[in-house]
CSV table of C-alpha atoms in Angstrom, one decimal:
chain,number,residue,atom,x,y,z
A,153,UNK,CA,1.8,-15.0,14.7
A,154,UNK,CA,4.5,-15.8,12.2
A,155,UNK,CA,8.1,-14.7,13.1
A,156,UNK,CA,8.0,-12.4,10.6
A,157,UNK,CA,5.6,-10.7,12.6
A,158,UNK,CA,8.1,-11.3,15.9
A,159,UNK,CA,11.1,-10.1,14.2
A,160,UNK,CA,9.9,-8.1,11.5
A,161,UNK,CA,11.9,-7.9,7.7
A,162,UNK,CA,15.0,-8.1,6.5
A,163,UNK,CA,15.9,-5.0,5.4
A,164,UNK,CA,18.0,-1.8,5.6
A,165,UNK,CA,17.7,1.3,7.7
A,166,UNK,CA,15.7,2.0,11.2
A,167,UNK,CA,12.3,1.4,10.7
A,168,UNK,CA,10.4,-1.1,9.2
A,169,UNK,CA,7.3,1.2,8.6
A,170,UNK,CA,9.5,3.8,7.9
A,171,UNK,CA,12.3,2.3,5.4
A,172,UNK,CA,11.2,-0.8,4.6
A,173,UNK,CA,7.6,-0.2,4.4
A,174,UNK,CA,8.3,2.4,2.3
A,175,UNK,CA,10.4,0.6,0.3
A,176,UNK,CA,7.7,-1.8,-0.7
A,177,UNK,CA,5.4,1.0,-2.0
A,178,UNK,CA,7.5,2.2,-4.6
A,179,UNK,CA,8.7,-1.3,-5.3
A,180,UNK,CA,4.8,-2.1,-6.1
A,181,UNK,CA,4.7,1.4,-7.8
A,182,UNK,CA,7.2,0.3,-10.3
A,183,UNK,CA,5.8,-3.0,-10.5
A,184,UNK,CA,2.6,-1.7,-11.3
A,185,UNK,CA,3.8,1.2,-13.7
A,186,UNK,CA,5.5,-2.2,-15.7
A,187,UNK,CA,8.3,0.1,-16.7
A,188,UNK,CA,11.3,2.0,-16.1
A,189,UNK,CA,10.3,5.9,-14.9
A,190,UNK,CA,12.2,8.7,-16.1
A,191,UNK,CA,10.6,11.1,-13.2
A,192,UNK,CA,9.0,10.0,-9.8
A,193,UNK,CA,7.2,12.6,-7.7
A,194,UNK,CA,6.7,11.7,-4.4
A,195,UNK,CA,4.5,13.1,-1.3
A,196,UNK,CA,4.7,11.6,2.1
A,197,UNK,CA,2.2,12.9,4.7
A,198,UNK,CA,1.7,12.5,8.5
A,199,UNK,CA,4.8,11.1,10.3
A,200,UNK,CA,6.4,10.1,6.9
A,201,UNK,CA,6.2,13.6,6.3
A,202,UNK,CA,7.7,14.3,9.7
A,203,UNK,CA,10.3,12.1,9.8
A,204,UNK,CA,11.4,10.9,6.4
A,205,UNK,CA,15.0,12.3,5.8
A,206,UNK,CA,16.2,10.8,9.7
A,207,UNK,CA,14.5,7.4,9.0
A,208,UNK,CA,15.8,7.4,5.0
A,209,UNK,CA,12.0,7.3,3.9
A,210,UNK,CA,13.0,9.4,1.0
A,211,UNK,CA,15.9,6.8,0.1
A,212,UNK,CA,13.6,3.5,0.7
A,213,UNK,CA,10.6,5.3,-1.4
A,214,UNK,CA,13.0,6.2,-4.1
A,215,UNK,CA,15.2,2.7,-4.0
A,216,UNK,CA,11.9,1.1,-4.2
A,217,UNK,CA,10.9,2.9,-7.7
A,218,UNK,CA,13.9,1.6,-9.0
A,219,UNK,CA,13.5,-1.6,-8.2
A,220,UNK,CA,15.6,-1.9,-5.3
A,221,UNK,CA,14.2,-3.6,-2.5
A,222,UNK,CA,14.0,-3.1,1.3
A,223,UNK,CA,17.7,-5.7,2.3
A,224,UNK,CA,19.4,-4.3,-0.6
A,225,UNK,CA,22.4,-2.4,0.6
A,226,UNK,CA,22.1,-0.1,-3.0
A,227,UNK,CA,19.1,1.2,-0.6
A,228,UNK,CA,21.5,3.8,0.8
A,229,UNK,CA,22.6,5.1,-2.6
A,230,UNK,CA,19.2,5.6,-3.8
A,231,UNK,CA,19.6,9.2,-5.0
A,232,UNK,CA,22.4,8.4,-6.6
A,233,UNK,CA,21.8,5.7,-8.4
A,234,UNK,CA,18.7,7.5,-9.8
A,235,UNK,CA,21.2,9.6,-10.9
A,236,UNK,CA,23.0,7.8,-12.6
A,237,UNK,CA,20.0,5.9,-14.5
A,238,UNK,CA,18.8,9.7,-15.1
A,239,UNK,CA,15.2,9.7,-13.0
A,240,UNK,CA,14.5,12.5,-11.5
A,241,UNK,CA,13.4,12.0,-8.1
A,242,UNK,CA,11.5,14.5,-6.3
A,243,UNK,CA,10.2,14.2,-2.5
A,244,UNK,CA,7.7,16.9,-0.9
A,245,UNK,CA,6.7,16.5,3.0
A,246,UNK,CA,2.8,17.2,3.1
A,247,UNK,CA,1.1,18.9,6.4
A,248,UNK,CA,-2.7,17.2,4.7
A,249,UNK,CA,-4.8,15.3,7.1
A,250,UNK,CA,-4.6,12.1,5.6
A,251,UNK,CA,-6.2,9.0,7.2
A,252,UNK,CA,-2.6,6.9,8.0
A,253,UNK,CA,0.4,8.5,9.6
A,254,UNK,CA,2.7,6.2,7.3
A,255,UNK,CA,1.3,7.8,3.8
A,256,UNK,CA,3.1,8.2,0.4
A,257,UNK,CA,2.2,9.5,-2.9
A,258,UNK,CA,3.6,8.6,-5.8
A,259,UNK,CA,3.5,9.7,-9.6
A,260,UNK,CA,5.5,8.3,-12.1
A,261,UNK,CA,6.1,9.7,-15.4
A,262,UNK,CA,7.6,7.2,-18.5
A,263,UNK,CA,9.6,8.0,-21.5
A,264,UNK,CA,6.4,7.4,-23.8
A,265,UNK,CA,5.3,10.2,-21.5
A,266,UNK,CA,3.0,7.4,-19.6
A,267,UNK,CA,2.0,8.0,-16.3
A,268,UNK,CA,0.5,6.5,-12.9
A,269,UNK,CA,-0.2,8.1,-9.7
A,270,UNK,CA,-0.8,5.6,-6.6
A,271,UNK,CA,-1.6,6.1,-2.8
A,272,UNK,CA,-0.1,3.6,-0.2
A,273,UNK,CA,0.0,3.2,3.5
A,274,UNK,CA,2.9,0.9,5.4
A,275,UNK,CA,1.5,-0.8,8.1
A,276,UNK,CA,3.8,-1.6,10.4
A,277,UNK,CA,6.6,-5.0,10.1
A,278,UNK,CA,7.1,-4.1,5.9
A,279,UNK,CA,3.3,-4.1,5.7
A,280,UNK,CA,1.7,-2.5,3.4
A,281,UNK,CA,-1.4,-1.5,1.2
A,282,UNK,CA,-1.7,0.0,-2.0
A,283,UNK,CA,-5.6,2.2,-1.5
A,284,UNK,CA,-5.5,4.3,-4.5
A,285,UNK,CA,-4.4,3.6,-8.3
A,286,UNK,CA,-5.1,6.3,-10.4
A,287,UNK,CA,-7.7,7.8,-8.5
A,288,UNK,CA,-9.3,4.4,-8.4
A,289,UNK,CA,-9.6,3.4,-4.6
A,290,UNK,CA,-7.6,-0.5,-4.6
A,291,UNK,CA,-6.4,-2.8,-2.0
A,292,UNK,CA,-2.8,-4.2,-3.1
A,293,UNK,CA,-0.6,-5.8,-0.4
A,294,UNK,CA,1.9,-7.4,-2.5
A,295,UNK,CA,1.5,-10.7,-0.2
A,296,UNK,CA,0.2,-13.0,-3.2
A,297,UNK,CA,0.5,-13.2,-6.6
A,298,UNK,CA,-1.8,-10.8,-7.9
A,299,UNK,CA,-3.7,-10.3,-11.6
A,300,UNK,CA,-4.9,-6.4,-12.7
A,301,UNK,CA,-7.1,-5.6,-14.9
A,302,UNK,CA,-7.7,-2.0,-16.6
A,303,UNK,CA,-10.8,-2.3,-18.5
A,304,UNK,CA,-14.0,-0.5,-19.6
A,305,UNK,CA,-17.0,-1.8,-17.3
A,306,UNK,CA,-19.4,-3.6,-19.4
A,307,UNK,CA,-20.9,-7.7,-19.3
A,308,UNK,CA,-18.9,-10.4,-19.5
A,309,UNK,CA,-15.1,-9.1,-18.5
A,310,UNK,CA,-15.1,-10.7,-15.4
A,311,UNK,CA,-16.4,-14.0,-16.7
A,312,UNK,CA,-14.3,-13.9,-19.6
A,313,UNK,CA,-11.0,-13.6,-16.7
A,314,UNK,CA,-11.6,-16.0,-14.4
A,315,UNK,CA,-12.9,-18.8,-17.3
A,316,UNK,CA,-9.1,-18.3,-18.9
A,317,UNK,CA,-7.7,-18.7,-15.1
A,318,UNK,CA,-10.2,-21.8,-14.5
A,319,UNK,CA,-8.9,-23.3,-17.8
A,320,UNK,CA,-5.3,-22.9,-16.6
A,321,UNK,CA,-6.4,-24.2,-13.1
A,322,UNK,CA,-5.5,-20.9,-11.3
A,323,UNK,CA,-7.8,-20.9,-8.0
A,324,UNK,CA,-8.8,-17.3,-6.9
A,325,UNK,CA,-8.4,-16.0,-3.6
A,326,UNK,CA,-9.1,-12.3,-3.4
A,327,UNK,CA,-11.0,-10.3,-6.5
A,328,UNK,CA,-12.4,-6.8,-6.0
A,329,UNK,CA,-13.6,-4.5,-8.7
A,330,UNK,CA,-13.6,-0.9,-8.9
A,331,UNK,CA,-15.0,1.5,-11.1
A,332,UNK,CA,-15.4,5.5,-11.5
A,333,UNK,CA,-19.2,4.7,-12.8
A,334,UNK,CA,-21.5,2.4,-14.3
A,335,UNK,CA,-20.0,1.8,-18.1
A,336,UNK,CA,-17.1,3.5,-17.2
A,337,UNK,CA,-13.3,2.7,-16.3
A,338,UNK,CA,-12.7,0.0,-14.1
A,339,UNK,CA,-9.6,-1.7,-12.1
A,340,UNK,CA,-10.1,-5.3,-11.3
A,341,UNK,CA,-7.4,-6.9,-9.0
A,342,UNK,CA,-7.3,-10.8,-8.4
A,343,UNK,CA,-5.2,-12.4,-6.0
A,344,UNK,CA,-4.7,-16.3,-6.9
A,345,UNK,CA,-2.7,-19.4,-5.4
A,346,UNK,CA,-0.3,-19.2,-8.5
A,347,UNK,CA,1.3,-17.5,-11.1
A,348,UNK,CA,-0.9,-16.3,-14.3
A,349,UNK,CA,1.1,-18.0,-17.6
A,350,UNK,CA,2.4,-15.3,-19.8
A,351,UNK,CA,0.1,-17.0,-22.8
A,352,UNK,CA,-2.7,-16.8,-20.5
A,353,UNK,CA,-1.9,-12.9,-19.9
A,354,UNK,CA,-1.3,-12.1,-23.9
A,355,UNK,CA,-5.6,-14.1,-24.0
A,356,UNK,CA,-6.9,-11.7,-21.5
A,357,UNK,CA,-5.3,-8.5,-23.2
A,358,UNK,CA,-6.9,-9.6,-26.3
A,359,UNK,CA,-10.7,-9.4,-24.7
A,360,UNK,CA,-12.5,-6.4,-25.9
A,361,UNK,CA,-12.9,-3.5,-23.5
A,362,UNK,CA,-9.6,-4.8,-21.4
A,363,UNK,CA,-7.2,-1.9,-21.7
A,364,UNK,CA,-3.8,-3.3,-19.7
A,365,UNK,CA,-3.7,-6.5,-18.0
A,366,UNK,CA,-0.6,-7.0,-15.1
A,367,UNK,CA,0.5,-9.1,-12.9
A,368,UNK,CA,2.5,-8.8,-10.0
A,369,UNK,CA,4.6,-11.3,-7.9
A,370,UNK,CA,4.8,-11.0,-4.2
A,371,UNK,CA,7.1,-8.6,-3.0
């Protein structure tokens, strides 16, 4: 065990699955939305759901679409800093069976009128997961730097990604792929032992049938 795991994070408010958790999943919302939202609608379930005003889930949730993060002391102005920034923030408790009791959903809405809707879990000491990413079912912890994909599946887009990392010297940890069907939409997230250049990035968004490319630094 690490003593992160004795102690737990640094952060702000009661509960680490509760505040700063929660925290961290709209922190990796906005990171992987790659913009600032004009409107965030949010639905916790089980005993997020439950509990989420007397353990400032609702705050942490919305601090973390703003890019606040869990030991920011902004954490407790949350609402109105959104206010300020003009983002609407909306948060509806959920009585839905869902399979975690720590379970948000989040849709954000850009000024271009772009949007993303993501499903994450916290999992106890500022853990958390990322399982669904516009329907698309993921696993994002936020605990390495990761690469994402958006592409049409077809031959070759794999290949074509990890040759341009393999030319950089970039070693892959973690990759999984998902897709809604054969020849269809696909997410491809890749954790690696360093950061993907920017030039490197700007190569892979130029590969035909790659939609968006991200990446994402550990939170």
């Amino acid at each position: 065990m690490s003593m992160f795991d004795i102690i737990g994070p640094v952060m702000i408010g009661p509960s680490s699955s509760h505040t700063a958790g929660a925290a961290r999943i709209g922190l990796m919302a906005r990171h992987i939305f790659h913009e600032e939202p004009v409107e965030a609608r949010i639905t916790v379930y089980g005993s997020f759901a439950k509990t989420y005003r007397g353990h400032g889930t609702d705050r942490a949730l919305a601090a973390g679409i703003l890019g606040i993060a869990a030991d920011d002391v902004r954490l407790r102005r949350a609402f109105e800093i959104a206010a300020e920034r003009h983002v609407k923030i909306t948060v509806m408790p959920s009585q839905k069976d869902v399979n975690h009791p720590n379970t948000a959903r989040i849709r954000l809405i850009g000024r271009t009128g772009k949007e993303l809707e993501i499903l994450g879990v916290s999992l106890g000491g500022g853990k958390i997961e990322i399982r669904e990413i516009n329907g698309f079912e993921a696993i994002l912890t936020g605990e390495e730097p990761t690469l994402m994909t958006f592409h049409h599946d077809k031959p070759g887009i794999i290949s074509k990604v990890t040759t341009l990392l393999a030319a950089e010297g970039i070693n892959v940890s973690t990759m999984r792929v998902f897709r809604s069907g054969k020849y269809e939409n696909a997410v491809m997230i890749v954790g690696t032992d360093g950061v993907v250049p920017e030039d490197t990035v700007a190569e892979m968004k130029n590969i035909d049938g790659i939609n968006t490319v991200i990446t994402i630094l550990p939170l």
